[in-house]
PDB file of C-alpha atoms in Angstrom:
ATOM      1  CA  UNK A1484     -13.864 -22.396  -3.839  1.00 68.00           C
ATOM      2  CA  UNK A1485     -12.790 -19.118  -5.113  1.00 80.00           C
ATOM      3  CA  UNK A1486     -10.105 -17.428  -3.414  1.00 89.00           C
ATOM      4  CA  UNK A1487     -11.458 -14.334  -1.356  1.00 95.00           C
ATOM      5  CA  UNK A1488     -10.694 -10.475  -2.692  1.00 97.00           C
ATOM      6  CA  UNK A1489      -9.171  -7.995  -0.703  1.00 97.00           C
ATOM      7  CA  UNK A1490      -8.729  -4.592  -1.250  1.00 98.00           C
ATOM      8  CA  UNK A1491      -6.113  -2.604   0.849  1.00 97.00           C
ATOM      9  CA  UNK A1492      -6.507   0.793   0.816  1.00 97.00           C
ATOM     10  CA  UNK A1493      -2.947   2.889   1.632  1.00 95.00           C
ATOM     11  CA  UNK A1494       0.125   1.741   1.322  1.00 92.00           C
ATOM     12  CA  UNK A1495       2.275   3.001   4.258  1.00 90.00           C
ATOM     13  CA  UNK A1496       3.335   0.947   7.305  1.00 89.00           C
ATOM     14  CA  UNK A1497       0.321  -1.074   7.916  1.00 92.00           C
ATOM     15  CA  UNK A1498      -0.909  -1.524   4.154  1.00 93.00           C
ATOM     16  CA  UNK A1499       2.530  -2.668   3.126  1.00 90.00           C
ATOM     17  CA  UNK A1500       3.027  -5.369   6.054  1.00 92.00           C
ATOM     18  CA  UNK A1501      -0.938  -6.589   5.523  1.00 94.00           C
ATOM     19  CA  UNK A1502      -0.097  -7.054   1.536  1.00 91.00           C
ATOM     20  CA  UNK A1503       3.170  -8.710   1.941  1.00 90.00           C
ATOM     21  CA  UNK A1504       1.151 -10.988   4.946  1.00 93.00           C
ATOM     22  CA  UNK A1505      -1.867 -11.924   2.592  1.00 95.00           C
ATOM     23  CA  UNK A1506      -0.552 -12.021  -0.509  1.00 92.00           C
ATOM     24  CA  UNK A1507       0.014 -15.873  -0.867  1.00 91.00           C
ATOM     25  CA  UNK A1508      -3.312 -16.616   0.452  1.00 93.00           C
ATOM     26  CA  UNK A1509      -5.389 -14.008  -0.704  1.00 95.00           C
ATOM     27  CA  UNK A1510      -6.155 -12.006  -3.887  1.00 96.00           C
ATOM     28  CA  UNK A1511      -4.803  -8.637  -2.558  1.00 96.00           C
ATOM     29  CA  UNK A1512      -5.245  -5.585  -4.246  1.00 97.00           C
ATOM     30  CA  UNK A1513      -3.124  -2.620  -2.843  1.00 96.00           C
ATOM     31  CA  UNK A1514      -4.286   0.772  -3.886  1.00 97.00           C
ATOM     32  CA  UNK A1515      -2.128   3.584  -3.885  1.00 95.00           C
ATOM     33  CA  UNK A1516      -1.160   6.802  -5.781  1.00 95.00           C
ATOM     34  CA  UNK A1517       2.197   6.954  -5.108  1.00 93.00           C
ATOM     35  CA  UNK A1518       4.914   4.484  -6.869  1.00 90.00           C
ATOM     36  CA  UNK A1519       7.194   4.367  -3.751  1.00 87.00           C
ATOM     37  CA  UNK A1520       7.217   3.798  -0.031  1.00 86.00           C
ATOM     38  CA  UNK A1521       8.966   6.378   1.993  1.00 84.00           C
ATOM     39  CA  UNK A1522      10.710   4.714   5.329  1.00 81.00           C
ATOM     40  CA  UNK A1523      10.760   7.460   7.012  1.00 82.00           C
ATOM     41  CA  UNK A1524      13.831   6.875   9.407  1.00 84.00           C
ATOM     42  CA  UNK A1525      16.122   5.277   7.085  1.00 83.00           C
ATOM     43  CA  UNK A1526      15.211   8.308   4.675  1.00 82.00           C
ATOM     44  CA  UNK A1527      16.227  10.655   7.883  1.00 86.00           C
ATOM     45  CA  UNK A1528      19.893   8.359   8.024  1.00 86.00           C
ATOM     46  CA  UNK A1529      20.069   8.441   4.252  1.00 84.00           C
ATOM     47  CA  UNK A1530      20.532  12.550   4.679  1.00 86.00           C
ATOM     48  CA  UNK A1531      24.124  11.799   6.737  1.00 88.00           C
ATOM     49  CA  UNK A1532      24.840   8.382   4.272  1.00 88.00           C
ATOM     50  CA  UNK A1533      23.533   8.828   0.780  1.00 86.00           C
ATOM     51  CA  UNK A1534      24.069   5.079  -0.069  1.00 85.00           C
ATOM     52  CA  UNK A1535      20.593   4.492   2.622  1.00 80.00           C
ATOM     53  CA  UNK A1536      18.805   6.190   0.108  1.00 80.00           C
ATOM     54  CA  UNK A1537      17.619   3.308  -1.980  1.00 80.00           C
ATOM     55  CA  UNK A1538      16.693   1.472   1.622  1.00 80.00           C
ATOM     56  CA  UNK A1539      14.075   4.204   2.133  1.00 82.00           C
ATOM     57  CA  UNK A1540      12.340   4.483  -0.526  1.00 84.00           C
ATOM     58  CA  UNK A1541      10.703   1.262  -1.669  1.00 84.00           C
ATOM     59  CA  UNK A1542       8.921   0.293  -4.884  1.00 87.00           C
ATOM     60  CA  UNK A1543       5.376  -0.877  -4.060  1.00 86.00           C
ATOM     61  CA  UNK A1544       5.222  -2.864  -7.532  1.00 82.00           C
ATOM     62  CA  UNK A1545       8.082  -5.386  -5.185  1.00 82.00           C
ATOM     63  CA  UNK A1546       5.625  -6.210  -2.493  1.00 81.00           C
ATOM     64  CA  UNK A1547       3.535  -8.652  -4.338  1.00 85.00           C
ATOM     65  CA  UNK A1548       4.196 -11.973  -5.978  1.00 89.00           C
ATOM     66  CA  UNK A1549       0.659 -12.780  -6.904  1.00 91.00           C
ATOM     67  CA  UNK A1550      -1.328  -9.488  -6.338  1.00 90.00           C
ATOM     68  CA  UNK A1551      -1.875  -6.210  -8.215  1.00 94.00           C
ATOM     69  CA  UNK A1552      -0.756  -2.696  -7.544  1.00 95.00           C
ATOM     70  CA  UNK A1553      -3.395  -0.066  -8.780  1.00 97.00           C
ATOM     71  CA  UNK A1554      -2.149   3.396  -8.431  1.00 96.00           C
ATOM     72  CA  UNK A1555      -5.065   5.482  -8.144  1.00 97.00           C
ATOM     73  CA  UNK A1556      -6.729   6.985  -4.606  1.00 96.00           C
ATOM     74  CA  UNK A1557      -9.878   5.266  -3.357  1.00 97.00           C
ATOM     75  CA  UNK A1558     -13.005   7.957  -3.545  1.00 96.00           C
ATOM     76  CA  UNK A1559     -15.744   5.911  -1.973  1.00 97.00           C
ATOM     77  CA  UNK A1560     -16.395   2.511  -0.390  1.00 96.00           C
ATOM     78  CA  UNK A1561     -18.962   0.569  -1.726  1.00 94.00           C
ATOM     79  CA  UNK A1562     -20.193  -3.182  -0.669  1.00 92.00           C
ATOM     80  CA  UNK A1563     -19.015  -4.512  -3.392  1.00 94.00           C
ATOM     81  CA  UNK A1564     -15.635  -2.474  -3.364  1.00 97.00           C
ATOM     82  CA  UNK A1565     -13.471   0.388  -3.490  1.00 98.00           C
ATOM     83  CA  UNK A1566     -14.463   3.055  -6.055  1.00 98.00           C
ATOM     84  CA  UNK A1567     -11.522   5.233  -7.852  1.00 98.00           C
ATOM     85  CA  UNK A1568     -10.930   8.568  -8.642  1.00 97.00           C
ATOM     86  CA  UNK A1569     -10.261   7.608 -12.200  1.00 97.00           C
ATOM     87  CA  UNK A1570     -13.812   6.425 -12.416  1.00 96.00           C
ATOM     88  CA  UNK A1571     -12.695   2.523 -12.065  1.00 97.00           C
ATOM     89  CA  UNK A1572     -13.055   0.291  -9.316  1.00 97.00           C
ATOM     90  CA  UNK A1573     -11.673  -2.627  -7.665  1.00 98.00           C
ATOM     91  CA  UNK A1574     -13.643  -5.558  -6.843  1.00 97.00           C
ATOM     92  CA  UNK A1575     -13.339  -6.797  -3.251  1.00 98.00           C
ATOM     93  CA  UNK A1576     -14.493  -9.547  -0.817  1.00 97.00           C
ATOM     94  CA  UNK A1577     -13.002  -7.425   2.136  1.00 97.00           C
ATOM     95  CA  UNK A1578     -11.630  -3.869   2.545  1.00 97.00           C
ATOM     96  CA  UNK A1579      -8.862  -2.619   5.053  1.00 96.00           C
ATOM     97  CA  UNK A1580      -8.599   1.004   5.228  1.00 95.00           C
ATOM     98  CA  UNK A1581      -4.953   1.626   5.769  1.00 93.00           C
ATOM     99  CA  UNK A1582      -4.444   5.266   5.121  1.00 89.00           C
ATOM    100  CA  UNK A1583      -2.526   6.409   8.180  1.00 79.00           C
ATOM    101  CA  UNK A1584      -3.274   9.737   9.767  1.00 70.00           C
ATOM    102  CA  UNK A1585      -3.070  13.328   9.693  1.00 64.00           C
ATOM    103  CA  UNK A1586      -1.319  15.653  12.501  1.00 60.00           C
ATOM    104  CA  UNK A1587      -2.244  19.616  11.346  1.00 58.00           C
ATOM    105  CA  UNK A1588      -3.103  22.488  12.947  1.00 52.00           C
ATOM    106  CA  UNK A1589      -6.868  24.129  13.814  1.00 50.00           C
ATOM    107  CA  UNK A1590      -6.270  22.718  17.531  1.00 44.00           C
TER     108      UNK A1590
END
């Protein structure tokens, strides 16, 4: 039996802990522009102790063992997947939408 696809859209607290989780017994795919993950407290500490610095901000190409990293945002979800802005797309079984939220004014 094929191992199922997943697609994980986002990469900040939830996205990370779901593709470190899944990797070993899924093929995870974690899409996400950015290179790094910003911990936001530790990178609040690291302003009073400079040596935190490197605990805040945390490659996403370390999280998986098995899995790929595609660094590109999602533009639509499809049935069969996750469509990207570059004009690719990633093939997937099952998609998790992890890409946080938004506080802003117009209240």
């Amino acid at each position: 039996m094929a191992q199922k696809r997943l697609a994980i859209v986002g990469g900040g607290y939830i996205g990370i802990e779901l593709t470190k989780g899944l990797d070993a017994t899924m093929d995870v795919t974690l899409v996400e522009p950015r290179d790094h993950f910003v911990h936001a407290p530790a990178m609040i500490r690291s302003l009073v102790d400079p040596a935190l610095h490197d605990t805040a901000l945390i490659p996403y190409d370390r999280l998986l063992k098995k899995g790929t990293l595609v660094k590109d945002s999602a533009t639509a979800i499809t049935g069969d997947g996750v469509t990207l802005a570059s004009g690719g797309s990633v093939a997937a079984d099952y998609i998790v939408m992890a890409t946080g939220a938004s506080i802003g004014g117009g209240f």
